[in-house]
């Protein structure tokens, strides 16, 4: 058997794409390995969402050039979002690459490998897809408990800062029957949790009029016996319908956790971002969610230093962050992406000021996350046990329904089970009993 080592950057969708490619490559006789030294094929699955993500991958490609010089027979390819974004530029920057495979062309990986094995190199395969995506059951996962399930590709929105739609194309929802079948087969293989993935899962089905919408898909998945937990990411505030809120509240397997990126807490900035909702609308969604599910955990994404963001706009964001009290937030410095409208806007904020705003935001959010977690002390939480805690001998790690990392003492045979844990301690990062 030949061996493949995949290095994955970027979001959960990219991780899921890597699992799909692992499955495709298995059919070509490649087994996956964690040891790069024994790999015959190294694949770098890349991200372009911020400049930093690209520079990290480029740095890694430099290191891999050295490996390739040592081992001429090693096949080295780049795939994913940066492959699509940089196209032939990447072959100029990294001439040692055998192929560059755009994110919409991943299904063609087997053919590309054939060509390289026959002696081709510097292959460029980017642009819109020509083949349907491989079926969901191709994916080869190396975990046995929790699975990502991609339900849609692409995105129909046009947030002015975002490069994703230009790389991944417009929304394409998968057939709901295929999704349900895959979830059933995961359960048969003893998986207990699925996370449905899409750039905007709330828009699922909008491109398939008359078929199942997102709330309907949740209902169908909730009916699968043996599937303990259903999660999803990411939700867009403009598309979260009352039906979806009902589904979240009423369906017992759907966990009370929602990742709902707000991006900014000033209407001026939300308009410039072309997000399609106001702060007031967002607050209204939060209040409905909390009315129906008092224990729900709401997490978010926020960009600091968007072009035109005044000190006043930024302070509104901080005020909204405090008012809502998110359970957690992914926070980013605005990164101008070539070709996006925001990169060309007036009022670009200097790097130093963006960083300073980001630091203020992180400081406040970390404090809030800690308070939120401390609020759980004394409560009993249902925890799906993932494995041993590598940092604490004798302790296990798991997640609550609200997706909080939890640690507690217990025997290894609890791994894979759902247990009730009384919370006695909490930090920003973890809750549990220790
Ligand atoms: N489709 C998802 C997220 C895509 S990217 C959604 O709409 O929620 C993940 C996060 O990266 C975004 O939510 C945003 O907060 C951040 N992001 C995207 N483009 C960015 C940019 N140019 N600069 C800084 N952060 C960005
Ligand atoms: Fe990008 Fe906006 Fe689409 Fe998310 S919803 S992928 S931020 S364009
Ligand atoms: Fe994901 Fe990065 Fe692409 S966030 S969609 S891998 S640009």
PDB file of C-alpha atoms in Angstrom, residues 7-16 18 45-50 53-54 56-57 81 148 168 199:
ATOM      1  CA  UNK A   7      -2.021  18.663   6.232  1.00  0.00           C
ATOM      2  CA  UNK A   8      -5.245  20.609   6.749  1.00  0.00           C
ATOM      3  CA  UNK A   9      -5.671  24.340   7.378  1.00  0.00           C
ATOM      4  CA  UNK A  10      -8.888  26.333   7.687  1.00  0.00           C
ATOM      5  CA  UNK A  11     -12.430  25.609   8.742  1.00  0.00           C
ATOM      6  CA  UNK A  12     -14.359  22.433   9.573  1.00  0.00           C
ATOM      7  CA  UNK A  13     -15.434  22.250   5.942  1.00  0.00           C
ATOM      8  CA  UNK A  14     -11.795  21.850   4.957  1.00  0.00           C
ATOM      9  CA  UNK A  15     -11.327  19.143   7.570  1.00  0.00           C
ATOM     10  CA  UNK A  16     -14.343  17.394   6.155  1.00  0.00           C
ATOM     11  CA  UNK A  18      -9.736  16.129   3.794  1.00  0.00           C
ATOM     12  CA  UNK A  45      -5.373  21.448   2.064  1.00  0.00           C
ATOM     13  CA  UNK A  46      -5.365  25.215   2.356  1.00  0.00           C
ATOM     14  CA  UNK A  47      -7.408  28.228   3.499  1.00  0.00           C
ATOM     15  CA  UNK A  48      -7.536  31.790   2.136  1.00  0.00           C
ATOM     16  CA  UNK A  49      -9.983  33.453   4.484  1.00  0.00           C
ATOM     17  CA  UNK A  50      -7.327  35.730   5.990  1.00  0.00           C
ATOM     18  CA  UNK A  53      -3.879  31.531   6.780  1.00  0.00           C
ATOM     19  CA  UNK A  54      -2.186  31.797   3.397  1.00  0.00           C
ATOM     20  CA  UNK A  56       1.201  29.843   7.134  1.00  0.00           C
ATOM     21  CA  UNK A  57       0.504  27.409   4.300  1.00  0.00           C
ATOM     22  CA  UNK A  81      -9.219  27.387  -1.080  1.00  0.00           C
ATOM     23  CA  UNK A 148     -18.820  16.059  10.221  1.00  0.00           C
ATOM     24  CA  UNK A 168     -16.325  27.801  -3.333  1.00  0.00           C
ATOM     25  CA  UNK A 199     -21.147  28.109   4.971  1.00  0.00           C
TER      26      UNK A 199
END
